[in-house]
Amino acid sequence: MRLHSVEYEIKGAVALVTLDEPAKLNALSVGIREGLTEALTTADDDPQVRVVVITGAGERAFCAGADISGFEFSTVYAKNFMNEVIDVLAAPENISKPVIAAVNGLALGGGCEIAIACDFVIASEQAQFGVPEIKLGLLPGFAIVRLNALVGRQMAKYLTMLGEPISAHEAHELGLVLRIVPHDQLLQRAFELAEKLANQPQMAIRYAKEIFNRELGGSDINYAKSVMPFLFLDDDAREGVAAFREKREPRF
Ligand code: COA
């Protein structure tokens, strides 16, 4: 079934959610954002579904992050954007069932954030992870809160302040990725894990997720939501976004 720009399929007890705008590297357009939110809510409400797998369409990208083509430089836009986008990025954390990211290629910015919001990350050996927002004069609102706990403060700062992507192997060493698999076996291997989870006692699985995730959300994310719009008002953000649109290097 098509949900905006997302394909939603049920395979046994597993819902497969495919971000599907490959020409734009599955960047988080309105269609992808609405489709992903709807897909996760649908899966959570469907008693037949026990596990969700999220992947990206096409050979190159899982998701290249926020849709830069839609950025506007006003306080109202920036505030609404942060509120809405962070809720989409956090959605895998907030549903009651386990979510697996099957990362088939670039997972940048919001794409990396969706992956780390999932309970498990299975990566193709072609996958790359990164939070390049600094190159736009911006910051990754969700990852900047979550990365500390996942990779430690120094590495979180390094990834955020340099904005350079890392390979699947580096991400695995850092603990961002559970398992690296050959590219052509990605979905099969993600489904193997999904099916194992689906065969476990479901109340115990859901309580485990709830208890492990109990300290996520809350005031840290609200802080990020409230400060990020200021970045949109800075000249460096205008320059960074203009440089992306003009396909040139920014000058900060
Ligand atoms: N938002 C909107 N469009 C995006 C996008 C994004 N985040 N990432 C890629 N695209 C679009 C490009 O504009 C291009 O569209 P076009 O063919 O109409 O020009 C298309 O996807 C292919 O990307 P392109 O940049 O031509 O491919 P590349 O191989 O030269 O570079 C990336 C790939 C991922 C390095 C580059 O696209 C990039 O840096 N993307 C932005 C990543 C980012 O900063 N994400 C965080 C956003 S806050």
Short mmCIF file of C-alpha atoms and ligand atoms in Angstrom, two decimals:
data_model
loop_
_atom_site.label_atom_id
_atom_site.label_comp_id
_atom_site.label_asym_id
_atom_site.label_seq_id
_atom_site.Cartn_x
_atom_site.Cartn_y
_atom_site.Cartn_z
CA MET A 1 0.00 0.00 0.00
CA ARG A 2 1.20 3.50 -0.82
CA LEU A 3 1.29 6.00 2.05
CA HIS A 4 2.31 9.34 0.51
CA SER A 5 5.96 8.72 -0.57
CA VAL A 6 6.36 5.53 1.44
CA GLU A 7 5.63 1.91 0.47
CA TYR A 8 4.02 -0.11 3.25
CA GLU A 9 3.89 -3.91 2.96
CA ILE A 10 2.96 -6.62 5.42
CA LYS A 11 5.01 -9.80 5.25
CA GLY A 12 3.77 -12.23 7.90
CA ALA A 13 4.23 -10.51 11.25
CA VAL A 14 6.59 -7.87 9.83
CA ALA A 15 5.71 -4.48 8.32
CA LEU A 16 8.23 -3.35 5.70
CA VAL A 17 8.36 0.43 5.35
CA THR A 18 10.30 1.72 2.31
CA LEU A 19 11.15 5.41 2.00
CA ASP A 20 10.54 5.89 -1.69
CA GLU A 21 11.82 9.03 -3.39
CA PRO A 22 15.16 7.69 -4.68
CA ALA A 23 15.71 10.57 -7.15
CA LYS A 24 16.05 12.86 -4.10
CA LEU A 25 17.96 10.21 -2.13
CA ASN A 26 14.80 9.64 -0.02
CA ALA A 27 15.29 13.04 1.67
CA LEU A 28 12.60 13.87 4.21
CA SER A 29 10.09 15.60 1.93
CA VAL A 30 6.55 16.19 3.21
CA GLY A 31 5.55 12.94 1.45
CA ILE A 32 8.26 10.90 3.17
CA ARG A 33 7.58 12.51 6.56
CA GLU A 34 3.83 11.96 6.41
CA GLY A 35 4.25 8.48 4.95
CA LEU A 36 6.71 7.36 7.62
CA THR A 37 4.56 8.71 10.45
CA GLU A 38 1.45 7.06 9.03
CA ALA A 39 3.27 3.78 8.38
CA LEU A 40 4.59 3.55 11.94
CA THR A 41 1.21 4.41 13.44
CA THR A 42 -0.52 1.87 11.18
CA ALA A 43 1.99 -0.82 12.15
CA ASP A 44 1.66 -0.02 15.84
CA ASP A 45 -2.15 -0.26 15.65
CA ASP A 46 -2.22 -3.49 13.62
CA PRO A 47 -2.35 -6.58 15.87
CA GLN A 48 -0.94 -8.72 13.03
CA VAL A 49 2.30 -6.67 12.99
CA ARG A 50 4.92 -7.51 15.61
CA VAL A 51 8.06 -5.89 14.16
CA VAL A 52 8.77 -3.06 11.70
CA VAL A 53 11.65 -2.86 9.20
CA ILE A 54 12.49 0.53 7.63
CA THR A 55 14.61 0.76 4.49
CA GLY A 56 15.23 3.11 1.56
CA ALA A 57 14.34 2.65 -2.12
CA GLY A 58 17.09 2.69 -4.73
CA GLU A 59 20.73 1.75 -4.70
CA ARG A 60 22.26 4.88 -3.19
CA ALA A 61 20.44 6.09 -0.12
CA PHE A 62 18.56 5.05 2.97
CA CYS A 63 17.73 8.74 3.50
CA ALA A 64 19.77 11.92 2.84
CA GLY A 65 18.15 13.88 5.66
CA ALA A 66 15.91 16.92 5.81
CA ASP A 67 14.62 18.17 2.47
CA ILE A 68 16.91 21.16 1.98
CA SER A 69 14.98 22.27 -1.09
CA GLY A 70 12.05 23.25 1.14
CA PHE A 71 14.01 25.28 3.73
CA GLU A 72 12.75 28.82 4.46
CA PHE A 73 14.44 31.38 6.64
CA SER A 74 11.73 32.60 8.97
CA THR A 75 11.22 32.03 12.67
CA VAL A 76 7.73 30.60 12.15
CA TYR A 77 8.94 28.14 9.51
CA ALA A 78 11.98 27.12 11.60
CA LYS A 79 9.92 26.54 14.76
CA ASN A 80 7.21 24.53 13.00
CA PHE A 81 9.83 22.58 11.05
CA MET A 82 11.80 21.57 14.15
CA ASN A 83 8.66 20.54 16.03
CA GLU A 84 7.38 18.45 13.18
CA VAL A 85 10.65 16.91 12.04
CA ILE A 86 11.85 15.87 15.48
CA ASP A 87 8.56 14.08 16.08
CA VAL A 88 9.04 12.17 12.81
CA LEU A 89 12.66 11.28 13.67
CA ALA A 90 11.68 10.10 17.15
CA ALA A 91 8.72 8.04 15.89
CA PRO A 92 10.64 4.71 15.82
CA GLU A 93 11.46 5.24 19.52
CA ASN A 94 7.88 6.05 20.36
CA ILE A 95 5.99 3.11 18.92
CA SER A 96 5.56 0.11 21.14
CA LYS A 97 6.94 -2.53 18.73
CA PRO A 98 10.58 -3.13 17.79
CA VAL A 99 11.82 -1.25 14.72
CA ILE A 100 14.83 -2.34 12.64
CA ALA A 101 16.61 0.06 10.27
CA ALA A 102 17.89 -1.81 7.21
CA VAL A 103 20.35 0.82 6.01
CA ASN A 104 20.99 0.28 2.30
CA GLY A 105 23.18 3.34 1.55
CA LEU A 106 23.65 6.93 2.69
CA ALA A 107 22.09 7.68 6.08
CA LEU A 108 22.79 11.37 6.48
CA GLY A 109 21.32 13.97 8.80
CA GLY A 110 17.71 12.99 9.47
CA GLY A 111 18.43 9.66 7.76
CA CYS A 112 21.10 8.87 10.33
CA GLU A 113 18.76 10.12 13.04
CA ILE A 114 15.95 7.79 11.93
CA ALA A 115 18.42 4.90 11.97
CA ILE A 116 19.61 5.63 15.51
CA ALA A 117 16.02 6.08 16.69
CA CYS A 118 15.37 2.46 15.64
CA ASP A 119 15.92 -0.35 18.10
CA PHE A 120 18.39 -2.14 15.83
CA VAL A 121 20.49 -1.07 12.83
CA ILE A 122 21.46 -3.62 10.19
CA ALA A 123 23.72 -2.00 7.59
CA SER A 124 24.72 -2.93 4.07
CA GLU A 125 28.49 -2.79 3.65
CA GLN A 126 27.77 0.15 1.29
CA ALA A 127 26.04 2.17 4.01
CA GLN A 128 27.46 5.45 5.28
CA PHE A 129 26.39 7.41 8.31
CA GLY A 130 26.82 11.07 9.13
CA VAL A 131 25.32 14.29 10.42
CA PRO A 132 26.47 16.89 7.84
CA GLU A 133 24.15 19.70 9.03
CA ILE A 134 27.15 21.80 10.17
CA LYS A 135 28.03 22.20 6.48
CA LEU A 136 24.71 24.02 6.11
CA GLY A 137 25.39 26.18 9.18
CA LEU A 138 22.87 24.02 11.10
CA LEU A 139 22.95 21.20 13.66
CA PRO A 140 21.25 17.79 13.85
CA GLY A 141 18.55 18.57 16.44
CA PHE A 142 17.78 14.97 17.33
CA ALA A 143 21.23 13.38 16.98
CA ILE A 144 22.87 16.09 19.03
CA VAL A 145 20.78 14.88 21.95
CA ARG A 146 21.06 11.15 21.27
CA LEU A 147 24.66 10.66 20.03
CA ASN A 148 26.34 11.25 23.43
CA ALA A 149 24.78 8.16 24.89
CA LEU A 150 25.45 6.06 21.80
CA VAL A 151 29.07 6.91 20.96
CA GLY A 152 30.35 9.03 23.88
CA ARG A 153 30.64 12.80 24.08
CA GLN A 154 33.97 13.23 22.27
CA MET A 155 32.96 11.17 19.24
CA ALA A 156 29.49 12.79 19.24
CA LYS A 157 31.17 16.20 19.04
CA TYR A 158 33.54 14.99 16.33
CA LEU A 159 30.72 13.65 14.16
CA THR A 160 28.60 16.76 14.74
CA MET A 161 31.29 19.42 14.39
CA LEU A 162 33.07 17.91 11.38
CA GLY A 163 29.96 16.63 9.63
CA GLU A 164 31.92 14.03 7.68
CA PRO A 165 30.31 10.67 6.92
CA ILE A 166 31.71 7.42 8.32
CA SER A 167 31.62 3.95 6.76
CA ALA A 168 29.39 1.10 7.89
CA HIS A 169 32.48 -0.49 9.48
CA GLU A 170 33.33 2.63 11.49
CA ALA A 171 29.68 2.91 12.55
CA HIS A 172 29.79 -0.72 13.63
CA GLU A 173 32.93 -0.14 15.69
CA LEU A 174 31.20 2.80 17.38
CA GLY A 175 28.18 0.67 18.24
CA LEU A 176 25.80 2.59 15.96
CA VAL A 177 25.33 -0.55 13.85
CA LEU A 178 24.45 -3.97 15.21
CA ARG A 179 25.53 -5.96 12.15
CA ILE A 180 27.04 -5.32 8.70
CA VAL A 181 25.84 -7.61 5.93
CA PRO A 182 26.52 -8.00 2.19
CA HIS A 183 24.49 -5.43 0.26
CA ASP A 184 22.41 -8.00 -1.63
CA GLN A 185 21.44 -9.79 1.60
CA LEU A 186 20.34 -6.71 3.51
CA LEU A 187 16.58 -7.23 3.61
CA GLN A 188 16.88 -10.98 4.07
CA ARG A 189 19.17 -10.49 7.09
CA ALA A 190 16.98 -7.74 8.54
CA PHE A 191 13.97 -10.03 8.19
CA GLU A 192 15.82 -12.89 9.93
CA LEU A 193 16.21 -10.66 12.98
CA ALA A 194 12.64 -9.34 12.61
CA GLU A 195 11.24 -12.87 12.55
CA LYS A 196 13.23 -13.90 15.62
CA LEU A 197 11.82 -10.89 17.46
CA ALA A 198 8.32 -11.67 16.17
CA ASN A 199 8.53 -15.17 17.67
CA GLN A 200 9.40 -13.88 21.14
CA PRO A 201 6.75 -13.25 23.84
CA GLN A 202 5.29 -9.91 22.74
CA MET A 203 4.43 -8.41 26.13
CA ALA A 204 8.01 -8.98 27.29
CA ILE A 205 9.40 -7.47 24.07
CA ARG A 206 7.25 -4.34 24.40
CA TYR A 207 8.07 -3.84 28.06
CA ALA A 208 11.76 -4.31 27.27
CA LYS A 209 11.57 -1.55 24.64
CA GLU A 210 9.61 0.71 26.97
CA ILE A 211 12.00 0.20 29.87
CA PHE A 212 15.20 0.62 27.79
CA ASN A 213 13.75 3.75 26.16
CA ARG A 214 12.34 5.22 29.36
CA GLU A 215 14.89 8.00 29.62
CA LEU A 216 14.60 9.12 26.01
CA GLY A 217 12.54 12.15 25.04
CA GLY A 218 11.65 14.69 27.68
CA SER A 219 13.40 17.97 28.30
CA ASP A 220 16.59 17.33 26.29
CA ILE A 221 14.64 17.06 23.06
CA ASN A 222 12.51 20.08 24.00
CA TYR A 223 15.72 22.06 24.53
CA ALA A 224 16.98 21.08 21.07
CA LYS A 225 13.59 21.97 19.56
CA SER A 226 13.62 25.40 21.14
CA VAL A 227 17.22 26.41 20.29
CA MET A 228 17.53 25.08 16.74
CA PRO A 229 15.37 27.77 15.09
CA PHE A 230 18.00 30.40 16.03
CA LEU A 231 20.44 28.70 13.67
CA PHE A 232 18.05 29.35 10.79
CA LEU A 233 18.39 33.08 11.46
CA ASP A 234 22.18 33.09 11.15
CA ASP A 235 23.93 34.22 7.96
CA ASP A 236 25.92 30.97 7.93
CA ALA A 237 22.72 28.94 7.44
CA ARG A 238 21.72 31.10 4.46
CA GLU A 239 25.19 30.62 2.99
CA GLY A 240 25.28 26.87 3.70
CA VAL A 241 21.87 26.26 2.15
CA ALA A 242 22.61 28.56 -0.83
CA ALA A 243 25.87 26.66 -1.42
CA PHE A 244 24.02 23.31 -1.41
CA ARG A 245 21.42 24.59 -3.85
CA GLU A 246 24.10 26.07 -6.11
CA LYS A 247 26.20 22.88 -5.81
CA ARG A 248 29.30 24.72 -4.53
CA GLU A 249 31.38 24.80 -1.32
CA PRO A 250 30.07 27.17 1.40
CA ARG A 251 32.18 30.10 2.70
CA PHE A 252 31.50 30.64 6.40
N1 COA B 1 17.35 17.51 0.50
C1 COA B 1 16.88 17.74 -0.74
N2 COA B 1 17.40 17.21 -1.84
C2 COA B 1 18.47 16.41 -1.70
C3 COA B 1 19.03 16.12 -0.44
C4 COA B 1 18.42 16.71 0.70
N3 COA B 1 18.85 16.47 1.92
N4 COA B 1 20.09 15.32 -0.60
C5 COA B 1 20.19 15.11 -1.92
N5 COA B 1 19.21 15.76 -2.58
C6 COA B 1 18.98 15.80 -4.03
C7 COA B 1 19.99 16.68 -4.75
O1 COA B 1 19.60 18.05 -4.71
C8 COA B 1 19.94 16.10 -6.15
O2 COA B 1 18.76 16.58 -6.78
P1 COA B 1 18.84 17.10 -8.32
O3 COA B 1 19.20 15.87 -9.09
O4 COA B 1 17.47 17.61 -8.57
O5 COA B 1 19.93 18.16 -8.34
C9 COA B 1 19.69 14.60 -5.90
O6 COA B 1 19.16 14.50 -4.57
C10 COA B 1 20.97 13.78 -5.94
O7 COA B 1 21.92 14.37 -5.05
P2 COA B 1 23.34 14.98 -5.54
O8 COA B 1 23.75 16.00 -4.53
O9 COA B 1 23.28 15.39 -6.96
O10 COA B 1 24.23 13.66 -5.41
P3 COA B 1 25.78 13.61 -5.05
O11 COA B 1 26.15 12.19 -5.24
O12 COA B 1 26.54 14.66 -5.77
O13 COA B 1 25.85 13.95 -3.48
C11 COA B 1 25.20 13.86 -1.16
C12 COA B 1 25.20 13.14 -2.53
C13 COA B 1 24.37 13.01 -0.22
C14 COA B 1 26.62 13.97 -0.65
C15 COA B 1 24.59 15.25 -1.32
O14 COA B 1 23.35 15.12 -2.00
C16 COA B 1 24.33 15.94 -0.01
O15 COA B 1 25.24 16.46 0.60
N6 COA B 1 23.05 15.96 0.43
C17 COA B 1 22.65 16.69 1.61
C18 COA B 1 22.88 15.86 2.85
C19 COA B 1 22.56 16.70 4.06
O16 COA B 1 23.16 17.74 4.30
N7 COA B 1 21.59 16.24 4.85
C20 COA B 1 21.18 16.94 6.04
C21 COA B 1 20.18 17.97 5.72
S1 COA B 1 19.76 19.01 7.09
#
